[in-house]
XYZ file of C-alpha atoms in Angstrom:
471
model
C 0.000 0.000 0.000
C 3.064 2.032 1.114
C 4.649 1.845 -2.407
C 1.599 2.137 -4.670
C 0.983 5.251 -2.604
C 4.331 6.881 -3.316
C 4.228 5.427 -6.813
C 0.784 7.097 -7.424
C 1.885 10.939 -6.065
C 5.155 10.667 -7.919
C 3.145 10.004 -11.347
C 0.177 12.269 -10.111
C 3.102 15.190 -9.196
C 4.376 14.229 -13.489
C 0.461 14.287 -14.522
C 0.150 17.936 -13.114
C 3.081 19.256 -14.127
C 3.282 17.877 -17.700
C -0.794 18.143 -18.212
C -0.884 21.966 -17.014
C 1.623 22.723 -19.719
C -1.194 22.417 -22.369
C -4.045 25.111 -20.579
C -2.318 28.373 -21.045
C -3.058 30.164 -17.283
C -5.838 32.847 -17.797
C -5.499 35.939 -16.536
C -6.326 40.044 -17.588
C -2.482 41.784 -18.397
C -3.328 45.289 -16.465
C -0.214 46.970 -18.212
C -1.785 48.840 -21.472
C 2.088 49.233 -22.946
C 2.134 44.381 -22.684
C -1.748 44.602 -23.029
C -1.412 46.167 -26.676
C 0.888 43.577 -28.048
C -1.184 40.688 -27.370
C -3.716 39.640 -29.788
C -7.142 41.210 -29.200
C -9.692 38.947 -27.347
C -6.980 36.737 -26.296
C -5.970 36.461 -22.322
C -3.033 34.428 -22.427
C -0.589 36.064 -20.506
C 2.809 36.466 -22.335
C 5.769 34.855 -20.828
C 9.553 35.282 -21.431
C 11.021 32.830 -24.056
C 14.010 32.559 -22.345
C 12.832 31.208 -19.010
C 9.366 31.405 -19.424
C 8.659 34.225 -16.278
C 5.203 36.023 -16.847
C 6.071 39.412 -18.389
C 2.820 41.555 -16.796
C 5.134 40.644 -13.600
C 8.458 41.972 -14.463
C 7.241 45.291 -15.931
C 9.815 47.388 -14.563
C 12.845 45.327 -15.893
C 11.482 44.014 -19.190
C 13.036 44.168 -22.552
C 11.158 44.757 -25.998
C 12.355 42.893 -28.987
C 11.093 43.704 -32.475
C 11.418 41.466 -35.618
C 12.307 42.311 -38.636
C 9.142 40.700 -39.733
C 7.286 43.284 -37.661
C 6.391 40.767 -34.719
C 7.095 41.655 -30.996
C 8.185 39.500 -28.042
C 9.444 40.610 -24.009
C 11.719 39.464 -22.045
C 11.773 39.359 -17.929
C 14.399 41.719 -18.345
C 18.344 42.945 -19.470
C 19.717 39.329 -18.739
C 17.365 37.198 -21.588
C 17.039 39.903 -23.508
C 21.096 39.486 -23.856
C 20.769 35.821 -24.014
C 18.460 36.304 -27.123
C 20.520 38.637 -29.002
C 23.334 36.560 -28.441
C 21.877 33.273 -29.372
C 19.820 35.291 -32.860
C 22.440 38.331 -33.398
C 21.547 41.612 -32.693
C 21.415 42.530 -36.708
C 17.890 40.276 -36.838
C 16.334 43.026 -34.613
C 14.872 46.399 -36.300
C 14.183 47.220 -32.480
C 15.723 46.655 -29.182
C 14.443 48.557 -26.048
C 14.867 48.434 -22.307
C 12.964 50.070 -19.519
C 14.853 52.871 -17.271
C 14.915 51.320 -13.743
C 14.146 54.671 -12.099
C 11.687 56.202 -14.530
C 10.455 53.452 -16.677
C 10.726 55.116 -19.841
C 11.590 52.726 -22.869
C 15.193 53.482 -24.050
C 17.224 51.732 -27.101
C 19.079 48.919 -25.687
C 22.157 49.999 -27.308
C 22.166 53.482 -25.863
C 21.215 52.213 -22.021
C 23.782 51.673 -19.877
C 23.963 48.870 -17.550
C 24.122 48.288 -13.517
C 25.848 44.339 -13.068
C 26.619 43.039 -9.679
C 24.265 45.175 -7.008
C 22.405 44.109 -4.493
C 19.107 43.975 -6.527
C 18.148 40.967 -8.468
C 14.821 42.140 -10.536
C 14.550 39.056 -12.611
C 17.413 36.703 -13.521
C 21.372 36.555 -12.763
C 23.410 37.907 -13.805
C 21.264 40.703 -13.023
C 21.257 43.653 -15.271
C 19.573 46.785 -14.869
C 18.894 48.866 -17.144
C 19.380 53.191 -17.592
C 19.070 55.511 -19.401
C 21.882 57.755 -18.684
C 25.203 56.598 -16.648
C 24.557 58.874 -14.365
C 21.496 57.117 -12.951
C 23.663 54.106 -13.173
C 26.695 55.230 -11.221
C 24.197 56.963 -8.690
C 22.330 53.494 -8.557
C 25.783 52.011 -8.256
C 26.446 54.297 -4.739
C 23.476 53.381 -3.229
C 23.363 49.483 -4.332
C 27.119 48.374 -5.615
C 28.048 46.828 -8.494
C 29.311 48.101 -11.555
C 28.499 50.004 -14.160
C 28.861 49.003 -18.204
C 28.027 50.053 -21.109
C 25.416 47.888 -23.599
C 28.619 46.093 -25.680
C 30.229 45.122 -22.559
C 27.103 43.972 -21.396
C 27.027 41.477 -24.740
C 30.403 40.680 -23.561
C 29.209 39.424 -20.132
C 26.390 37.709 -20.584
C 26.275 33.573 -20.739
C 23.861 30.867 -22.047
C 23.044 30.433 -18.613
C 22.891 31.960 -14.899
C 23.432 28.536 -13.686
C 23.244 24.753 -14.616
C 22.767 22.083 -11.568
C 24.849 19.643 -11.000
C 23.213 15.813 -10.049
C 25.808 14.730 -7.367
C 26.581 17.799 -5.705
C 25.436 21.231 -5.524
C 25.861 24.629 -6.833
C 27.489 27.501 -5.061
C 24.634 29.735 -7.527
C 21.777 31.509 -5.380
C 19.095 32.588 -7.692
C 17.458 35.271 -5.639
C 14.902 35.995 -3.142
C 11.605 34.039 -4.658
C 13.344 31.173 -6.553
C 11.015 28.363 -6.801
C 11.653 24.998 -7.938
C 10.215 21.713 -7.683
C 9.995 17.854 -9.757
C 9.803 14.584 -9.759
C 13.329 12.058 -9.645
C 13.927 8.724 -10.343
C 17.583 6.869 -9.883
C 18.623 3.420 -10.040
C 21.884 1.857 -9.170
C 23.244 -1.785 -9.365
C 26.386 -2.997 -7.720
C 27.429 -6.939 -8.385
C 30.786 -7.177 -7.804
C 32.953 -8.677 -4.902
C 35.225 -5.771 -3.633
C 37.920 -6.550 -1.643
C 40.208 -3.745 -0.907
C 40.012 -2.464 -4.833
C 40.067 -5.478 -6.226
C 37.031 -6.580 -7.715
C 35.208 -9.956 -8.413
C 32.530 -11.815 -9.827
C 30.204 -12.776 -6.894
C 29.837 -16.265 -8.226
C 33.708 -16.889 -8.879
C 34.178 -15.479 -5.206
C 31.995 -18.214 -3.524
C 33.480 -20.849 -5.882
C 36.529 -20.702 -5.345
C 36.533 -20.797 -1.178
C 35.227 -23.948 0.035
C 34.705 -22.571 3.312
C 32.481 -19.391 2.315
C 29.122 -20.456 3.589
C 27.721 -17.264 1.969
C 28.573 -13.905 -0.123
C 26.484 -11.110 -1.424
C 25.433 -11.677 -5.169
C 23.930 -8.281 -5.890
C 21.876 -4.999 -4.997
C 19.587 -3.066 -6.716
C 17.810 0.309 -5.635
C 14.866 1.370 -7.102
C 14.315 5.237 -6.072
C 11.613 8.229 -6.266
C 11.716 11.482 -4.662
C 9.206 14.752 -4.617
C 11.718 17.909 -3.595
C 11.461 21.357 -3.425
C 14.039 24.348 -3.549
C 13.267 27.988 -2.812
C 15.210 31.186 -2.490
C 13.996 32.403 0.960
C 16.843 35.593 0.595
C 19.074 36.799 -2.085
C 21.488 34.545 -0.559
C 19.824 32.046 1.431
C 18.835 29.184 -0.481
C 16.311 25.632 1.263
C 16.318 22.420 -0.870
C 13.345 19.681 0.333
C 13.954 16.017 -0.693
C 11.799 13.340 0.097
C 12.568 9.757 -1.338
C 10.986 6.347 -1.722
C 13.153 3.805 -2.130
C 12.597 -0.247 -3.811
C 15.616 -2.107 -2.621
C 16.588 -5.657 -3.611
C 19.342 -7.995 -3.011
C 20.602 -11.715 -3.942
C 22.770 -14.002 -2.092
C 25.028 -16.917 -2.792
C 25.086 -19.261 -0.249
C 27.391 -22.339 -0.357
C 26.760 -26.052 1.817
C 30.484 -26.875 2.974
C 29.803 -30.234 2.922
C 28.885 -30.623 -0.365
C 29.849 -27.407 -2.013
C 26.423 -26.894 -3.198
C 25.673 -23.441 -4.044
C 21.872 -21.854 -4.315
C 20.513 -18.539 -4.470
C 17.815 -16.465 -2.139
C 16.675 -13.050 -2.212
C 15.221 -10.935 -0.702
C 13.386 -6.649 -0.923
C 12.475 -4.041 1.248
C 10.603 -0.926 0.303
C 10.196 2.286 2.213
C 10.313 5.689 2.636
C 14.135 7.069 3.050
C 15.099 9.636 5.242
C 13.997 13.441 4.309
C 17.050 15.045 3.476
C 17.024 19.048 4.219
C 19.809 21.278 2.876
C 20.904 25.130 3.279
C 22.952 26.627 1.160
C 24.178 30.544 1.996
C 26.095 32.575 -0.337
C 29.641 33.792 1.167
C 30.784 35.939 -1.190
C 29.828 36.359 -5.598
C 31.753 38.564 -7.937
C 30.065 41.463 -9.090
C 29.761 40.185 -12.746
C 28.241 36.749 -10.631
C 31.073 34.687 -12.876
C 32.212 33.212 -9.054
C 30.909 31.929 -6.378
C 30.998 30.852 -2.913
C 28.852 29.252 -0.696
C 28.278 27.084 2.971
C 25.928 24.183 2.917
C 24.701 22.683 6.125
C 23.014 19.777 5.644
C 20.905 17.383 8.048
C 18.355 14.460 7.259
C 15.126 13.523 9.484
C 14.432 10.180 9.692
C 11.328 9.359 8.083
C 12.958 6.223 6.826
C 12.653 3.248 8.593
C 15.654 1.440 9.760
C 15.089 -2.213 10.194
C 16.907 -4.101 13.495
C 16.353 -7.692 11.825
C 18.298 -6.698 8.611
C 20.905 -5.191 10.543
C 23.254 -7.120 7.897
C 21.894 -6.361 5.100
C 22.408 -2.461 4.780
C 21.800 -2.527 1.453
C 18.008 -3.250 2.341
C 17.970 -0.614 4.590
C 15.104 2.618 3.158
C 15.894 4.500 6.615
C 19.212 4.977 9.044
C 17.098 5.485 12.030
C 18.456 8.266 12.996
C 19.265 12.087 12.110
C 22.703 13.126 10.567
C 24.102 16.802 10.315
C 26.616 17.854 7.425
C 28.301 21.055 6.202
C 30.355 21.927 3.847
C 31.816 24.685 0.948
C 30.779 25.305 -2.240
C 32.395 26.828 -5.430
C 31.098 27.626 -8.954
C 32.509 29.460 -11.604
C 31.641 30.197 -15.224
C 33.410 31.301 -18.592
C 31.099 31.788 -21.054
C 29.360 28.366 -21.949
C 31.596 26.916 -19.376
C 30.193 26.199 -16.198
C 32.377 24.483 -13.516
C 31.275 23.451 -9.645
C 33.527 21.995 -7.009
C 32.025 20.934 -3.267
C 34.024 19.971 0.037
C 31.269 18.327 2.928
C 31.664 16.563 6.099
C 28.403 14.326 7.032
C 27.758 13.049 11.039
C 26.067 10.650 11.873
C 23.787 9.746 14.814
C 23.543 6.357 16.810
C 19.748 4.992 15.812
C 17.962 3.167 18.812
C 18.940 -0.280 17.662
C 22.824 1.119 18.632
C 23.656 1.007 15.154
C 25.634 3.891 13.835
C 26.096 4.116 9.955
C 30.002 5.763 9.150
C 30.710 9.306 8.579
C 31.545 10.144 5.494
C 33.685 12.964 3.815
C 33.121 14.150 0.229
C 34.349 16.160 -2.569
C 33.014 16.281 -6.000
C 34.146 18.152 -9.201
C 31.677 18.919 -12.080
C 32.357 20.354 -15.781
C 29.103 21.625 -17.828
C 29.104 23.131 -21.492
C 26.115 25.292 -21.762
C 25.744 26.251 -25.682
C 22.139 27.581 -25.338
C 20.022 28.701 -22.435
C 17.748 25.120 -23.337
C 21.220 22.789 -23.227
C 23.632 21.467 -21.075
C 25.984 17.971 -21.344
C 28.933 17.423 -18.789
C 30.509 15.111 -16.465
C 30.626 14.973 -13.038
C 33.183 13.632 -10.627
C 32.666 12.417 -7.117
C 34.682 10.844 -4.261
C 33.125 9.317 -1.231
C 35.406 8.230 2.460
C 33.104 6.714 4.687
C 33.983 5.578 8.226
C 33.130 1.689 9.329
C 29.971 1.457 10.399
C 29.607 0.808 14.300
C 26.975 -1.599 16.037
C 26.849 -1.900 20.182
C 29.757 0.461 19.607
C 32.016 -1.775 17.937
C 33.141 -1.028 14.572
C 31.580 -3.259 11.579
C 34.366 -4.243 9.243
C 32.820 -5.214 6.052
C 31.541 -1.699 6.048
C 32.781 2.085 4.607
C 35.633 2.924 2.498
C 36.217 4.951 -0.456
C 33.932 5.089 -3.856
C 34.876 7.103 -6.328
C 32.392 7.751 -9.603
C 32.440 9.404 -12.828
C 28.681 10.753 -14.068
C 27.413 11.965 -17.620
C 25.002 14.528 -17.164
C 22.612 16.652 -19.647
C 19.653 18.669 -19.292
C 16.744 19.696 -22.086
C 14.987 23.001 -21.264
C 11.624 21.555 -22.872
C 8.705 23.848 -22.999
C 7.851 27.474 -20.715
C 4.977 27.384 -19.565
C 2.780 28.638 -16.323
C 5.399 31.316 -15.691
C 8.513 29.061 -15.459
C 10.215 26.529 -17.608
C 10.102 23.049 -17.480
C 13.804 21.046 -17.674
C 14.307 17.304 -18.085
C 17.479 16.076 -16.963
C 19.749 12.841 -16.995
C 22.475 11.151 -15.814
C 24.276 7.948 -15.904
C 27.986 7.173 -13.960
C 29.453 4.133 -13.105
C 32.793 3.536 -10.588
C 35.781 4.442 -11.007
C 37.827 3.477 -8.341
C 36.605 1.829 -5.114
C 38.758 0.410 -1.740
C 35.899 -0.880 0.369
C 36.766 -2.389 3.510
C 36.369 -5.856 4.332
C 37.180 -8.469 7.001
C 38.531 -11.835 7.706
C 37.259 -14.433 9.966
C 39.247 -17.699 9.578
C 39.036 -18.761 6.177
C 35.949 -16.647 5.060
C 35.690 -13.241 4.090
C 33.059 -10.428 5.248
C 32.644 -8.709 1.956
C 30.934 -5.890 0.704
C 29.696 -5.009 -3.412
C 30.458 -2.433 -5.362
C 30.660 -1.911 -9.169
C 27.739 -1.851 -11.483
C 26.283 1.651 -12.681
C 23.780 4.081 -11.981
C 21.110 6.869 -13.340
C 18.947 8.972 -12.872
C 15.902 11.108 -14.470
C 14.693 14.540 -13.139
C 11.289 16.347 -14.489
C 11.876 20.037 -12.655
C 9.457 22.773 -12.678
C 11.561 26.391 -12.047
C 10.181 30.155 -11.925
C 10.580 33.063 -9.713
C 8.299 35.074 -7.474
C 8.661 38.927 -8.137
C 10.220 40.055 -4.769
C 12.612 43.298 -5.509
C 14.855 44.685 -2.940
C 14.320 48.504 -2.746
């Protein structure tokens, strides 16, 4: 019941988010200057191209585009307006017009100059704003910070992106005050082979060839589905929400040492995991937002369950029966359609009731995106994972922890905008590179643990921004 449940919200959750894409939201534009450019009789409300934000909410910042075919579109503002005229050329435009920040009188684009870098974020990062004269820039400047550029410089600046998200670690970027995201995950991941110390072997070939190995691990596989939720509570105060289900099963070898028979059993376990909560707060950006840095602190609620009769089988474990806390650093930086994110965390974790204690762990990762359109991004991740041996009745479990190290293909497809966002689907798939996992003798047998195999994952995210402006 438990499982069809979670099942039937995740595809529900995909439902509404996919089959609200095809009503256009209904609403009256009360701006005459947006008003006349939509067709007469119809109330669809116009949206930015570039990241789909409703335009009749970003008045003050928006951009005006004309065709050379006569036909109009907006932007949310200076930033997609740039991303546009990179991505089409600025020659395919018989018009290109801005808003003055202070007066909101429509200027050539060209001719504006720009504020980059303040303490204001009207629409999207990097955040431009636009005026008409550089004197109400540099006296915005004084009051706010940044810098102040002219429009070519401004062409110079601008990227394909404000951001891309890594899968297996996070970004330093904070979007602004009214960021809003949310979707639907799936992952999977298989291990299957016999790791002792960083060698590797086939389960079956392990058992074989010990006579006295009553039993060894034959292989794992996780099943998993998550709801989360990330929103920009400050400029520079960031919450992410993550809630997973997880469908966990596992095979065994076990061997008679009197005959050297060999069978297989299984077994599965399916469950809630633990809610995993994350803060990320932005240290320090350049003023062109090409840098960043940021501390994550991290904890997870238990909400899994942590069973006391599979207490050696972790890989069946949904839950760890207890809360961890974790911080960390973050860094991203960007050069034009290169996007590049590094992170540095430290996880604790808590004793559960059953006095089982799962290892600490300490992790780095590494990620490289190419970004060659505001809809596109392809890279590869790395990650590296040191866990601590895992500790029951205080006493340190030695087929557990060690190091796993992955490599992950990534790419994302900036689909459709729609209900005043966008809508993104992104993938991954990795595999190990290098793994040392602990393990431990007793007599002639081994305690072993699995690793190898591969794993993926699919995102469907929903992402828009509430108009909240810092005066």
């Amino acid at each position: 019941m438990e499982a069809r449940l979670f099942i039937g919200m995740t595809l529900l959750s995909m439902s509404f988010l996919l089959g609200a894409c095809a009503t256009p939201a209904v609403t009256t534009v009360a701006d005459t200057a947006v008003a006349s450019e939509q067709e007469v009789g119809e109330e669809r409300r116009e949206e930015c191209k570039v990241c789909g934000m409703y335009i009749d909410q970003y008045l003050r910042s928006s951009g005006e585009l004309v065709h050379k075919d006569g036909s109009t579109e907006h932007t949310c503002g200076v930033a997609c307006l740039l991303r546009i005229l990179e991505d089409e050329g600025i020659n395919e435009f018989t018009s290109i017009n801005v808003h003055d920040w202070n007066t909101g009188k429509v200027v050539d684009a060209r001719n504006a100059t720009y504020s980059i870098g303040s303490r204001v974020i009207p629409d999207m990062i990097p955040n431009f704003i636009a005026f008409e004269t550089k004197e109400g820039a540099e006296a915005f400047k004084e009051k706010k910070g940044g810098q102040v550029v002219d429009f070519m410089k401004a062409m110079q600046l601008i990227t394909p992106r404000g951001q891309t998200v890594p899968f297996r670690l996070q970004t330093a970027v904070t979007t602004g005050r009214g960021s809003f995201g949310m979707g639907v995950g799936f992952s999977y991941l298989r291990r299957d082979r016999i790791k002792i110390g960083p060698d590797g072997q086939d389960p079956g070939d392990f058992i074989r060839s010990r006579a006295q190995q009553p039993r060894a691990p034959g292989q794992a596989e996780s099943f998993g589905q998550a709801l989360f939720f990330n929103y920009g509570i400050t400029d520079r105060l960031a919450v992410l929400l993550n809630q997973p289900y997880f469908e966990r099963e596992t095979s065994r070898y076990n061997q008679n040492l009197a005959t050297g028979g060999i069978t297989t059993t299984g077994a599965d376990e399916n469950g809630f995991g633990d809610l995993d909560l994350r803060l990320r707060y932005n240290l320090w950006r350049s003023e062109v937002h090409d840098k960043w840095l940021t501390a994550i602190a991290t904890t997870t609620v238990p909400t899994g369950e942590f069973h006391k009769e599979l207490i050696d089988s972790p890989a069946l474990q949904t839950g760890a029966g207890a809360p961890s806390f974790g911080g960390g650093l973050l860094y991203s930086y960007n050069y034009r359609n290169l996007w590049v994110h590094s992170s540095a965390t430290y996880t604790g974790k808590l004793e559960n009731g059953d006095d089982y204690k799962f290892g600490n762990q300490t992790a780095a990762g590494l990620a490289f995106h190419y970004a060659p359109h505001y809809n596109y991004m392809f890279g590869v991740e790395f990650d590296v994972l040191y866990e601590e041996k895992s500790k029951l009745l205080g006493v340190k479990v030695g087929n557990t922890g060690g190091i796993r190290s992955n490599v992950n293909f990534v790419g994302d497809w900036r689909f459709m905008t729609a209900l005043g966002g966008n809508f993104t689907l992104r993938g991954a798939i990795g595999f190990p590179m290098y793994e040392d996992l602990n393990h431990q003798p007793v007599g002639p047998r081994e305690q072993v643990q699995l690793g190898g195999g591969w794993f993926a994952n699919l995102a469907l995210n929903y992402a828009t921004r509430f108009p909240f402006i810092e005066e």
